[in-house]
PDB file of C-alpha atoms in Angstrom:
ATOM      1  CA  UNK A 251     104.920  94.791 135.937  1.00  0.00           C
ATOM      2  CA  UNK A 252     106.811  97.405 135.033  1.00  0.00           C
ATOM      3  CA  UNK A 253     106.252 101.524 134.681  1.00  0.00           C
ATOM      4  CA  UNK A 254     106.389 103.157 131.985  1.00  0.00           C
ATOM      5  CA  UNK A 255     105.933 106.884 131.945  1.00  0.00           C
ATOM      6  CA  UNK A 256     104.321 108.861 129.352  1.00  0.00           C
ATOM      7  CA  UNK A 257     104.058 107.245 125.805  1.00  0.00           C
ATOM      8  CA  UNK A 258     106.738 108.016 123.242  1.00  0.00           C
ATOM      9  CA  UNK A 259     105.864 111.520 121.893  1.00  0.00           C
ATOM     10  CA  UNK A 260     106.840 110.913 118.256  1.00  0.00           C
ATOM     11  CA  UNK A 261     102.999 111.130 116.811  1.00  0.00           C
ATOM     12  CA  UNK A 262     103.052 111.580 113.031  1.00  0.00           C
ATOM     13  CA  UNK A 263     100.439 112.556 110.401  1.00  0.00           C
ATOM     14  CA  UNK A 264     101.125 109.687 108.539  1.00  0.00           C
ATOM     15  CA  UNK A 265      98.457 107.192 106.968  1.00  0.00           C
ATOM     16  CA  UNK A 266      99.065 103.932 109.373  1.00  0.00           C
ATOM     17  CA  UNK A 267      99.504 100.373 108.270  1.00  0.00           C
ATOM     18  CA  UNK A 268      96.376  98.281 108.067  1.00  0.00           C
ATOM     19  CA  UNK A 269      96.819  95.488 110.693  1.00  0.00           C
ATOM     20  CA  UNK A 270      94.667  92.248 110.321  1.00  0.00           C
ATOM     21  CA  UNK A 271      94.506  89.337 113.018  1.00  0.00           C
ATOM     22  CA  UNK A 272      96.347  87.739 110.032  1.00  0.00           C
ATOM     23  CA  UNK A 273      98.876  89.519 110.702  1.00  0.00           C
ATOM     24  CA  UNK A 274      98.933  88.719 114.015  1.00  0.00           C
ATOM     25  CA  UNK A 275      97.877  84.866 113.798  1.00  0.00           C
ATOM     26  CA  UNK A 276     101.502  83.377 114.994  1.00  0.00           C
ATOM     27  CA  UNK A 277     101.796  86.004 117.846  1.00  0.00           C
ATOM     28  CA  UNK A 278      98.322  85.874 118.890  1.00  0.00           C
ATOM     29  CA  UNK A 279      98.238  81.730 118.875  1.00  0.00           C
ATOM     30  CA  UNK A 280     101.596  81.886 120.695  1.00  0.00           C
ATOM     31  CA  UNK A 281     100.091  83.865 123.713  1.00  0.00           C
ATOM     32  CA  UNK A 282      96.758  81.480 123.374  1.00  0.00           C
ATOM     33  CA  UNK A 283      94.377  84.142 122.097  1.00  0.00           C
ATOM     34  CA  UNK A 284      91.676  82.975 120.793  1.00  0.00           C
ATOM     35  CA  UNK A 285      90.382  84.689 117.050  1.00  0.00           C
ATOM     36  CA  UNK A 286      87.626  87.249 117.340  1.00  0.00           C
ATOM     37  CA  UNK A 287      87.736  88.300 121.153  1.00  0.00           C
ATOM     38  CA  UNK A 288      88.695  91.067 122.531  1.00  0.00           C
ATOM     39  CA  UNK A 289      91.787  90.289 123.235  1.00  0.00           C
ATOM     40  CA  UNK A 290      92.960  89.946 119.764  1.00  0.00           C
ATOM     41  CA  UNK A 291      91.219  93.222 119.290  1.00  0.00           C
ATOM     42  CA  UNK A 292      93.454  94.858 122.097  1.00  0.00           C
ATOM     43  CA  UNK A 293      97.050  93.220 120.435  1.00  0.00           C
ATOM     44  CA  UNK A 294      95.730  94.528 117.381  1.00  0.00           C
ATOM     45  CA  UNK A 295      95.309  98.030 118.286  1.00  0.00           C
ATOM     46  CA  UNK A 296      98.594  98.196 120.118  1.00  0.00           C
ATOM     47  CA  UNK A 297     100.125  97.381 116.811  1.00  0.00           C
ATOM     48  CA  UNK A 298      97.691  99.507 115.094  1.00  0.00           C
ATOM     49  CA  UNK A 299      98.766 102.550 117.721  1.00  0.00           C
ATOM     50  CA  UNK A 300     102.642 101.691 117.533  1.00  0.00           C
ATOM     51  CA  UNK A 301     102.398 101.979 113.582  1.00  0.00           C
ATOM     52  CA  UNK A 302     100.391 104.900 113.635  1.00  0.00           C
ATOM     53  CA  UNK A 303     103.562 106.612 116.307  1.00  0.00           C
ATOM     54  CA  UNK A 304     106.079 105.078 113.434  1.00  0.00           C
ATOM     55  CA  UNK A 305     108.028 103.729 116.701  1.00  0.00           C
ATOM     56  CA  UNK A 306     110.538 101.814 114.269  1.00  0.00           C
ATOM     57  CA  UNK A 307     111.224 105.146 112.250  1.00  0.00           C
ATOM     58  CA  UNK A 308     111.816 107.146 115.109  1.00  0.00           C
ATOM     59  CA  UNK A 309     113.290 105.309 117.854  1.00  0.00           C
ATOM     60  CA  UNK A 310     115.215 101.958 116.457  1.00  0.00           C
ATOM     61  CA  UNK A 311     115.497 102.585 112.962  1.00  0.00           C
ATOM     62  CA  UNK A 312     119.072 103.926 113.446  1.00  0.00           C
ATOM     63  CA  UNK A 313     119.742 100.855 115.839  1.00  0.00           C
ATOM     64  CA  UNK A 314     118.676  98.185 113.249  1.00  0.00           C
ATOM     65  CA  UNK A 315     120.261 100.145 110.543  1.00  0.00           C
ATOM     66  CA  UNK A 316     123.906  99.896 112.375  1.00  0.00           C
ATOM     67  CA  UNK A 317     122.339  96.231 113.303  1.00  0.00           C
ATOM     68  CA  UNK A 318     121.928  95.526 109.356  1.00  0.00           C
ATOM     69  CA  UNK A 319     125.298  93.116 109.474  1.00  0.00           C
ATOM     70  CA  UNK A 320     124.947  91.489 112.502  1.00  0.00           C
ATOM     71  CA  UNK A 321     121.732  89.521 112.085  1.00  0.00           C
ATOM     72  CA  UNK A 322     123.946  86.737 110.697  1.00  0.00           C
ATOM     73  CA  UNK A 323     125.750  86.337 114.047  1.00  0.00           C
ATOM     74  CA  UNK A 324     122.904  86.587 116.195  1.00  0.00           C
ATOM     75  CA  UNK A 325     122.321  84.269 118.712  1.00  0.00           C
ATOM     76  CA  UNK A 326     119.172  81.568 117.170  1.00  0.00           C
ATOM     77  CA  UNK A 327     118.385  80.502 120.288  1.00  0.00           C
ATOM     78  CA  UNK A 328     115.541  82.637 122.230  1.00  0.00           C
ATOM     79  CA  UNK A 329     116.080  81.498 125.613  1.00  0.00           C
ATOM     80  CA  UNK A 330     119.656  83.419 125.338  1.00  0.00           C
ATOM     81  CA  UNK A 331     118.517  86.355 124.216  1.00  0.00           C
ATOM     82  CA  UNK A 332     116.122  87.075 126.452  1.00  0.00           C
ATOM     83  CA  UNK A 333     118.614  86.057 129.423  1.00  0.00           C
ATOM     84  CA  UNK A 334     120.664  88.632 128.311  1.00  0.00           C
ATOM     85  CA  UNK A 335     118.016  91.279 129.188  1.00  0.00           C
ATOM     86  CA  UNK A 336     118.171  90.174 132.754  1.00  0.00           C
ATOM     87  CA  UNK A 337     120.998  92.328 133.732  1.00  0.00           C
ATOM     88  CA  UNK A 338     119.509  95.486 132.031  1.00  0.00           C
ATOM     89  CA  UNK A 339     116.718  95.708 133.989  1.00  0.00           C
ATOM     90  CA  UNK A 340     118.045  94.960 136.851  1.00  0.00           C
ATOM     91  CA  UNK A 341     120.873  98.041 136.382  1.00  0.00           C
ATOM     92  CA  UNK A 342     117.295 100.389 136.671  1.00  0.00           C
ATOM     93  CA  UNK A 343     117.171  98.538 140.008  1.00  0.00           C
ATOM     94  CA  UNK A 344     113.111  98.941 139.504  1.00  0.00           C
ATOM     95  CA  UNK A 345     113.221 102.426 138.934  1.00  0.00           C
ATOM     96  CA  UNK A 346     112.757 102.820 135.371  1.00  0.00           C
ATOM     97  CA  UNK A 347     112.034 106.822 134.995  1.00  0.00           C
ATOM     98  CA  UNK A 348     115.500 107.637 133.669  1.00  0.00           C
ATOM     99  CA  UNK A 349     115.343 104.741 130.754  1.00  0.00           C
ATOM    100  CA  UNK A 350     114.529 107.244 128.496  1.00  0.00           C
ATOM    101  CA  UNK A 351     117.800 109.477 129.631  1.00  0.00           C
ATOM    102  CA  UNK A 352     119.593 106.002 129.247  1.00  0.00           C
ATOM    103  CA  UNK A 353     118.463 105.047 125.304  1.00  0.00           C
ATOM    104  CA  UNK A 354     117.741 107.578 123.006  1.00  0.00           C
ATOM    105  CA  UNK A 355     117.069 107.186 119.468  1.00  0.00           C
ATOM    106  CA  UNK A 356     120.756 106.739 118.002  1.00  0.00           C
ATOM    107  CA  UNK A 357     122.259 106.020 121.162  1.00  0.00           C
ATOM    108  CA  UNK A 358     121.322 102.576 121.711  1.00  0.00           C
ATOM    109  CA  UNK A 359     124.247  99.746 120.573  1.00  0.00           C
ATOM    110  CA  UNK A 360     123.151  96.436 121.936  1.00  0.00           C
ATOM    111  CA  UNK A 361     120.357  94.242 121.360  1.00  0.00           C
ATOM    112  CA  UNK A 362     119.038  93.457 124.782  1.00  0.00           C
ATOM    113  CA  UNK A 363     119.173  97.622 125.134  1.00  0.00           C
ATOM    114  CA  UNK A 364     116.994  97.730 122.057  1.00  0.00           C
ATOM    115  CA  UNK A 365     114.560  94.663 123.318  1.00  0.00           C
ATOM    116  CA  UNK A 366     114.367  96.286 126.989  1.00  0.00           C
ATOM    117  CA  UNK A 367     113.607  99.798 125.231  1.00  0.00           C
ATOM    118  CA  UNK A 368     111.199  98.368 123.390  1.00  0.00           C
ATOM    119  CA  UNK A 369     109.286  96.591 126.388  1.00  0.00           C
ATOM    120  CA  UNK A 370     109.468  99.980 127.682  1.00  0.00           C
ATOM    121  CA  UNK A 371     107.714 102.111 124.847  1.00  0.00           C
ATOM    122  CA  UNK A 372     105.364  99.859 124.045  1.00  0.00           C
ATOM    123  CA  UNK A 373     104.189  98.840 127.460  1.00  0.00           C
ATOM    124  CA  UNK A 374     102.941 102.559 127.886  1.00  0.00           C
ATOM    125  CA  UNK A 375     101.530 102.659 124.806  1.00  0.00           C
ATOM    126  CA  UNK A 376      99.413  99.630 125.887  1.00  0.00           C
ATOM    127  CA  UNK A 377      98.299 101.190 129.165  1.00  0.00           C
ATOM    128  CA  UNK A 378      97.609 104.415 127.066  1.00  0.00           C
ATOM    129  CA  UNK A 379      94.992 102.288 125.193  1.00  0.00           C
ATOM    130  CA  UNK A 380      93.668 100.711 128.930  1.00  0.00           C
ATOM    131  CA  UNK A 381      90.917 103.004 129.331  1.00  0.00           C
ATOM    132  CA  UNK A 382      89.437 101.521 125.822  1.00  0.00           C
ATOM    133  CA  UNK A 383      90.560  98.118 126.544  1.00  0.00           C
ATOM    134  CA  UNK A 384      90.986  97.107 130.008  1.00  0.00           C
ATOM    135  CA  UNK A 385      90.594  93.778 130.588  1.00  0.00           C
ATOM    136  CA  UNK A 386      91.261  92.554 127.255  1.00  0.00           C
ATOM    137  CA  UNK A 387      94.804  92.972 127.838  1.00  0.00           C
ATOM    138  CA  UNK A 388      94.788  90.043 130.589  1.00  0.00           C
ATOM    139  CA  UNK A 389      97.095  88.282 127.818  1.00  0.00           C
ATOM    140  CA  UNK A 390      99.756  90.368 128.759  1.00  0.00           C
ATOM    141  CA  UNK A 391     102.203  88.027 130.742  1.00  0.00           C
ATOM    142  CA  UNK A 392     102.812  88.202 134.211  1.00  0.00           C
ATOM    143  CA  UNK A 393     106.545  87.039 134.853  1.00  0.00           C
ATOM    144  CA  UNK A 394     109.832  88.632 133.709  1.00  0.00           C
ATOM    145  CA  UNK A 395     110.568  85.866 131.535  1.00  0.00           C
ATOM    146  CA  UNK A 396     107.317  85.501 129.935  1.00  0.00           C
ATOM    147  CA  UNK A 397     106.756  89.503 129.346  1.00  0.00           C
ATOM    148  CA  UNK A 398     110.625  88.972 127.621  1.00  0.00           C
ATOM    149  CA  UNK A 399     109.761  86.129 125.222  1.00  0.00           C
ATOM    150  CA  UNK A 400     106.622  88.251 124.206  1.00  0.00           C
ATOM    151  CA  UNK A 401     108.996  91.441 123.861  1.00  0.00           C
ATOM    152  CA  UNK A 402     111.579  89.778 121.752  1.00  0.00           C
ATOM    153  CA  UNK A 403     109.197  88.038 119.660  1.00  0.00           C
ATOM    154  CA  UNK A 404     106.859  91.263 118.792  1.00  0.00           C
ATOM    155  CA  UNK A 405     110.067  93.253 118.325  1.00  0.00           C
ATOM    156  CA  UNK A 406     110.935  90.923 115.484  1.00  0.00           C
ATOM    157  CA  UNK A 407     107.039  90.809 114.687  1.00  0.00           C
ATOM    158  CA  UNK A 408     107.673  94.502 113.845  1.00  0.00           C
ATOM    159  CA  UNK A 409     111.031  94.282 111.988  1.00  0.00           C
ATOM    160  CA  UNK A 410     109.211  92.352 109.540  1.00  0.00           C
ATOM    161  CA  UNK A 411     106.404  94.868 109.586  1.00  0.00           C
ATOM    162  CA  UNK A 412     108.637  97.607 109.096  1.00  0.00           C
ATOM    163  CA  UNK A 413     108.905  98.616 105.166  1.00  0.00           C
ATOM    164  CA  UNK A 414     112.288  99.790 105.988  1.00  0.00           C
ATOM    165  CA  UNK A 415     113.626  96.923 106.750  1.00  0.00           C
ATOM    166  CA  UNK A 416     116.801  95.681 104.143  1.00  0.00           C
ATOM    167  CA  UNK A 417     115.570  92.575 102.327  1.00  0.00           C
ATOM    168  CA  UNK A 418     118.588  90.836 102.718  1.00  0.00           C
ATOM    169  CA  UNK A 419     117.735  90.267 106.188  1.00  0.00           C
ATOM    170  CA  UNK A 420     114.144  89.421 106.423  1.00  0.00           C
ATOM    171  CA  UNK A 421     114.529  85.840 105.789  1.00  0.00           C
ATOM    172  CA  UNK A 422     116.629  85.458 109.204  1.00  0.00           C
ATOM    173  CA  UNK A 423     114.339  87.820 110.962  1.00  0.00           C
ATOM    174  CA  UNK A 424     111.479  85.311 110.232  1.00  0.00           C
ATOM    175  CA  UNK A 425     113.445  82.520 111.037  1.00  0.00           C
ATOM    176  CA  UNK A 426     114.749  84.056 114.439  1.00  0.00           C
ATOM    177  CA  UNK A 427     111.089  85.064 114.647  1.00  0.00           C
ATOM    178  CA  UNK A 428     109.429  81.708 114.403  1.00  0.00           C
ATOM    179  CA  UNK A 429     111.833  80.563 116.534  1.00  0.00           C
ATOM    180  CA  UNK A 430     110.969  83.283 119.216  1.00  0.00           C
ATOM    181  CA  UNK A 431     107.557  82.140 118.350  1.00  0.00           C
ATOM    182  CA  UNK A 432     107.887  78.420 119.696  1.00  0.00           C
ATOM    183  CA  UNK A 433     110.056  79.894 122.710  1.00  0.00           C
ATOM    184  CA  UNK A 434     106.329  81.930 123.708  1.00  0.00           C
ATOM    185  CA  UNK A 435     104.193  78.993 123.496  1.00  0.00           C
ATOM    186  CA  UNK A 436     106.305  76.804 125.600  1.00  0.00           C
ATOM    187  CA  UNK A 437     106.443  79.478 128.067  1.00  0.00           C
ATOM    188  CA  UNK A 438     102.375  80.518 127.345  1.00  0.00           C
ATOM    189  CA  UNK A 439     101.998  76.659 128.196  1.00  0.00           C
ATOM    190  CA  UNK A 440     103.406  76.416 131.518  1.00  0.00           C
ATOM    191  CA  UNK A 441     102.631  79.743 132.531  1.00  0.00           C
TER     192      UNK A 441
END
Protein backbone atom coordinates (compact mmCIF):
# COMPACT_ATOMS: atom_id res chain seq x y z
CA UNK A 1 0.00 0.00 0.00
CA UNK A 2 1.29 3.02 -0.65
CA UNK A 3 2.16 6.45 1.57
CA UNK A 4 0.78 9.26 1.18
CA UNK A 5 1.80 12.22 3.26
CA UNK A 6 -0.36 14.89 4.47
CA UNK A 7 -3.74 15.42 2.58
CA UNK A 8 -3.89 18.01 -0.19
CA UNK A 9 -4.17 21.40 1.61
CA UNK A 10 -6.56 23.08 -0.84
CA UNK A 11 -9.73 23.21 1.78
CA UNK A 12 -12.38 25.63 0.50
CA UNK A 13 -15.47 27.28 2.04
CA UNK A 14 -17.49 26.09 -0.55
CA UNK A 15 -21.04 24.34 -0.17
CA UNK A 16 -20.03 20.51 -1.24
CA UNK A 17 -21.85 18.30 -3.66
CA UNK A 18 -24.49 16.04 -2.21
CA UNK A 19 -23.25 12.44 -2.85
CA UNK A 20 -25.87 9.54 -2.77
CA UNK A 21 -24.95 5.68 -2.95
CA UNK A 22 -26.72 6.38 -6.31
CA UNK A 23 -24.17 8.01 -7.25
CA UNK A 24 -21.93 5.59 -6.40
CA UNK A 25 -24.04 2.34 -7.42
CA UNK A 26 -21.63 1.26 -10.55
CA UNK A 27 -18.40 1.92 -8.48
CA UNK A 28 -19.61 0.51 -5.36
CA UNK A 29 -21.12 -2.88 -7.22
CA UNK A 30 -17.81 -3.01 -9.14
CA UNK A 31 -15.70 -3.35 -5.86
CA UNK A 32 -18.66 -5.82 -4.43
CA UNK A 33 -20.02 -3.47 -1.78
CA UNK A 34 -22.92 -4.30 -0.66
CA UNK A 35 -25.86 -1.16 -0.26
CA UNK A 36 -26.29 0.18 3.24
CA UNK A 37 -23.00 -0.99 5.09
CA UNK A 38 -20.46 0.72 6.13
CA UNK A 39 -18.47 0.37 3.57
CA UNK A 40 -20.54 2.21 1.14
CA UNK A 41 -20.73 4.77 3.87
CA UNK A 42 -16.80 5.06 3.91
CA UNK A 43 -16.60 5.39 -0.36
CA UNK A 44 -19.17 7.82 0.14
CA UNK A 45 -17.51 10.10 2.44
CA UNK A 46 -14.23 9.95 0.59
CA UNK A 47 -16.14 11.39 -2.28
CA UNK A 48 -18.05 13.53 0.00
CA UNK A 49 -14.41 14.82 1.55
CA UNK A 50 -12.68 15.05 -2.02
CA UNK A 51 -15.68 17.37 -3.20
CA UNK A 52 -15.75 19.29 -0.23
CA UNK A 53 -11.37 19.92 -0.95
CA UNK A 54 -12.65 20.76 -4.77
CA UNK A 55 -9.57 18.31 -5.71
CA UNK A 56 -10.66 18.60 -9.53
CA UNK A 57 -10.63 22.55 -9.31
CA UNK A 58 -7.45 22.76 -7.76
CA UNK A 59 -5.21 20.10 -8.74
CA UNK A 60 -6.35 18.54 -12.37
CA UNK A 61 -8.59 20.99 -13.64
CA UNK A 62 -5.75 22.59 -15.69
CA UNK A 63 -4.66 18.94 -16.74
CA UNK A 64 -8.13 17.93 -18.11
CA UNK A 65 -8.59 21.32 -19.50
CA UNK A 66 -5.26 20.91 -21.83
CA UNK A 67 -6.72 17.09 -21.92
CA UNK A 68 -10.16 18.56 -23.43
CA UNK A 69 -9.02 17.25 -27.19
CA UNK A 70 -7.51 14.22 -26.51
CA UNK A 71 -10.32 12.15 -25.00
CA UNK A 72 -11.09 11.10 -28.59
CA UNK A 73 -7.70 9.36 -28.94
CA UNK A 74 -7.60 7.80 -25.73
CA UNK A 75 -6.85 4.43 -25.37
CA UNK A 76 -10.72 2.38 -24.69
CA UNK A 77 -9.19 -0.33 -23.36
CA UNK A 78 -8.58 -0.25 -19.36
CA UNK A 79 -6.14 -2.88 -19.02
CA UNK A 80 -3.67 -0.41 -21.10
CA UNK A 81 -4.12 2.35 -19.26
CA UNK A 82 -3.53 1.22 -16.16
CA UNK A 83 -0.26 -0.68 -17.48
CA UNK A 84 0.95 2.45 -18.36
CA UNK A 85 1.05 3.57 -14.68
CA UNK A 86 3.43 0.78 -13.95
CA UNK A 87 6.50 2.62 -14.84
CA UNK A 88 5.49 5.79 -12.84
CA UNK A 89 5.47 4.32 -9.76
CA UNK A 90 8.11 2.45 -10.07
CA UNK A 91 10.42 5.82 -11.09
CA UNK A 92 9.45 6.81 -7.03
CA UNK A 93 11.23 3.48 -6.51
CA UNK A 94 8.72 3.21 -3.27
CA UNK A 95 9.57 6.38 -1.96
CA UNK A 96 6.78 8.52 -2.77
CA UNK A 97 7.49 11.83 -0.49
CA UNK A 98 8.72 13.95 -3.39
CA UNK A 99 5.43 13.13 -5.72
CA UNK A 100 4.15 16.21 -4.77
CA UNK A 101 7.62 18.12 -5.92
CA UNK A 102 7.12 15.87 -9.11
CA UNK A 103 3.20 16.98 -10.15
CA UNK A 104 1.95 20.13 -9.28
CA UNK A 105 -1.22 21.57 -10.28
CA UNK A 106 -0.41 22.78 -14.00
CA UNK A 107 2.56 20.82 -14.32
CA UNK A 108 1.24 17.51 -14.96
CA UNK A 109 1.04 16.45 -19.04
CA UNK A 110 0.29 12.78 -19.17
CA UNK A 111 -2.48 10.71 -18.18
CA UNK A 112 -0.92 7.94 -16.18
CA UNK A 113 0.87 11.17 -14.22
CA UNK A 114 -2.62 12.45 -13.61
CA UNK A 115 -4.11 8.76 -12.59
CA UNK A 116 -0.90 8.06 -10.29
CA UNK A 117 -1.42 11.71 -8.73
CA UNK A 118 -4.65 11.02 -8.17
CA UNK A 119 -4.09 7.55 -6.31
CA UNK A 120 -1.83 9.65 -4.39
CA UNK A 121 -4.20 12.54 -3.09
CA UNK A 122 -6.91 10.63 -2.56
CA UNK A 123 -5.36 7.71 -0.78
CA UNK A 124 -4.44 10.25 2.10
CA UNK A 125 -7.51 11.69 2.10
CA UNK A 126 -8.94 8.18 2.80
CA UNK A 127 -6.56 7.45 5.67
CA UNK A 128 -7.40 11.06 6.91
CA UNK A 129 -11.01 9.78 7.30
CA UNK A 130 -9.50 6.20 9.06
CA UNK A 131 -9.94 7.26 12.47
CA UNK A 132 -13.92 7.63 11.63
CA UNK A 133 -13.94 4.71 9.44
CA UNK A 134 -11.46 2.11 9.95
CA UNK A 135 -12.40 -1.00 8.95
CA UNK A 136 -14.96 -0.06 6.57
CA UNK A 137 -12.39 0.72 4.15
CA UNK A 138 -11.36 -3.15 3.86
CA UNK A 139 -12.76 -2.60 0.14
CA UNK A 140 -9.83 -0.84 -0.66
CA UNK A 141 -7.79 -3.29 -2.94
CA UNK A 142 -4.78 -4.89 -2.02
CA UNK A 143 -2.61 -5.39 -5.30
CA UNK A 144 -1.07 -2.77 -7.63
CA UNK A 145 -3.26 -3.69 -10.33
CA UNK A 146 -6.41 -3.82 -8.51
CA UNK A 147 -5.77 -0.36 -6.43
CA UNK A 148 -5.08 0.96 -10.43
CA UNK A 149 -8.36 -0.25 -11.98
CA UNK A 150 -10.14 1.36 -8.87
CA UNK A 151 -7.95 4.65 -9.43
CA UNK A 152 -8.67 4.98 -13.07
CA UNK A 153 -12.18 4.18 -12.77
CA UNK A 154 -13.01 6.78 -9.74
CA UNK A 155 -10.87 9.34 -11.56
CA UNK A 156 -13.33 9.16 -14.42
CA UNK A 157 -16.15 8.66 -11.66
CA UNK A 158 -15.14 12.26 -10.78
CA UNK A 159 -14.73 13.80 -14.28
CA UNK A 160 -18.26 13.15 -14.65
CA UNK A 161 -18.92 14.58 -11.23
CA UNK A 162 -17.08 17.55 -11.93
CA UNK A 163 -19.53 20.55 -13.18
CA UNK A 164 -16.60 21.79 -15.03
CA UNK A 165 -16.28 19.33 -17.14
CA UNK A 166 -16.89 20.40 -21.25
CA UNK A 167 -20.03 18.58 -22.39
CA UNK A 168 -18.65 17.60 -25.46
CA UNK A 169 -16.73 15.08 -23.72
CA UNK A 170 -18.86 13.50 -21.15
CA UNK A 171 -20.37 11.01 -23.35
CA UNK A 172 -16.76 9.30 -23.90
CA UNK A 173 -15.90 9.79 -20.31
CA UNK A 174 -18.93 7.53 -19.46
CA UNK A 175 -18.20 5.24 -22.01
CA UNK A 176 -14.38 4.94 -21.05
CA UNK A 177 -15.92 4.86 -17.57
CA UNK A 178 -18.21 1.91 -17.89
CA UNK A 179 -15.66 0.34 -19.53
CA UNK A 180 -13.18 0.93 -16.55
CA UNK A 181 -16.14 -0.27 -14.68
CA UNK A 182 -16.25 -3.95 -16.15
CA UNK A 183 -12.25 -3.91 -16.06
CA UNK A 184 -12.88 -3.59 -11.75
CA UNK A 185 -15.27 -6.32 -11.48
CA UNK A 186 -13.27 -8.79 -13.38
CA UNK A 187 -10.40 -7.91 -11.31
CA UNK A 188 -12.86 -7.54 -7.85
CA UNK A 189 -13.78 -11.23 -9.01
CA UNK A 190 -10.59 -12.91 -8.98
CA UNK A 191 -9.10 -10.92 -6.43
Amino acid sequence: MMIASEPLAAASAAQPLTVTSEDLLGLSQALNIPPGSGAEDSLIALVSRLDSLEYFQYFFSCFLGNYTGKWEAHNPNPATVIAKMGPVWRSFHGDFSDLPLRFTPGSIRLFPHCLVTWAYYSFAEMQALMPVHGDHFMWYPESREHRDAFTYAFFLLMCLRDEDTDEDVLEMIQELYEGALDYLRHLSAIN
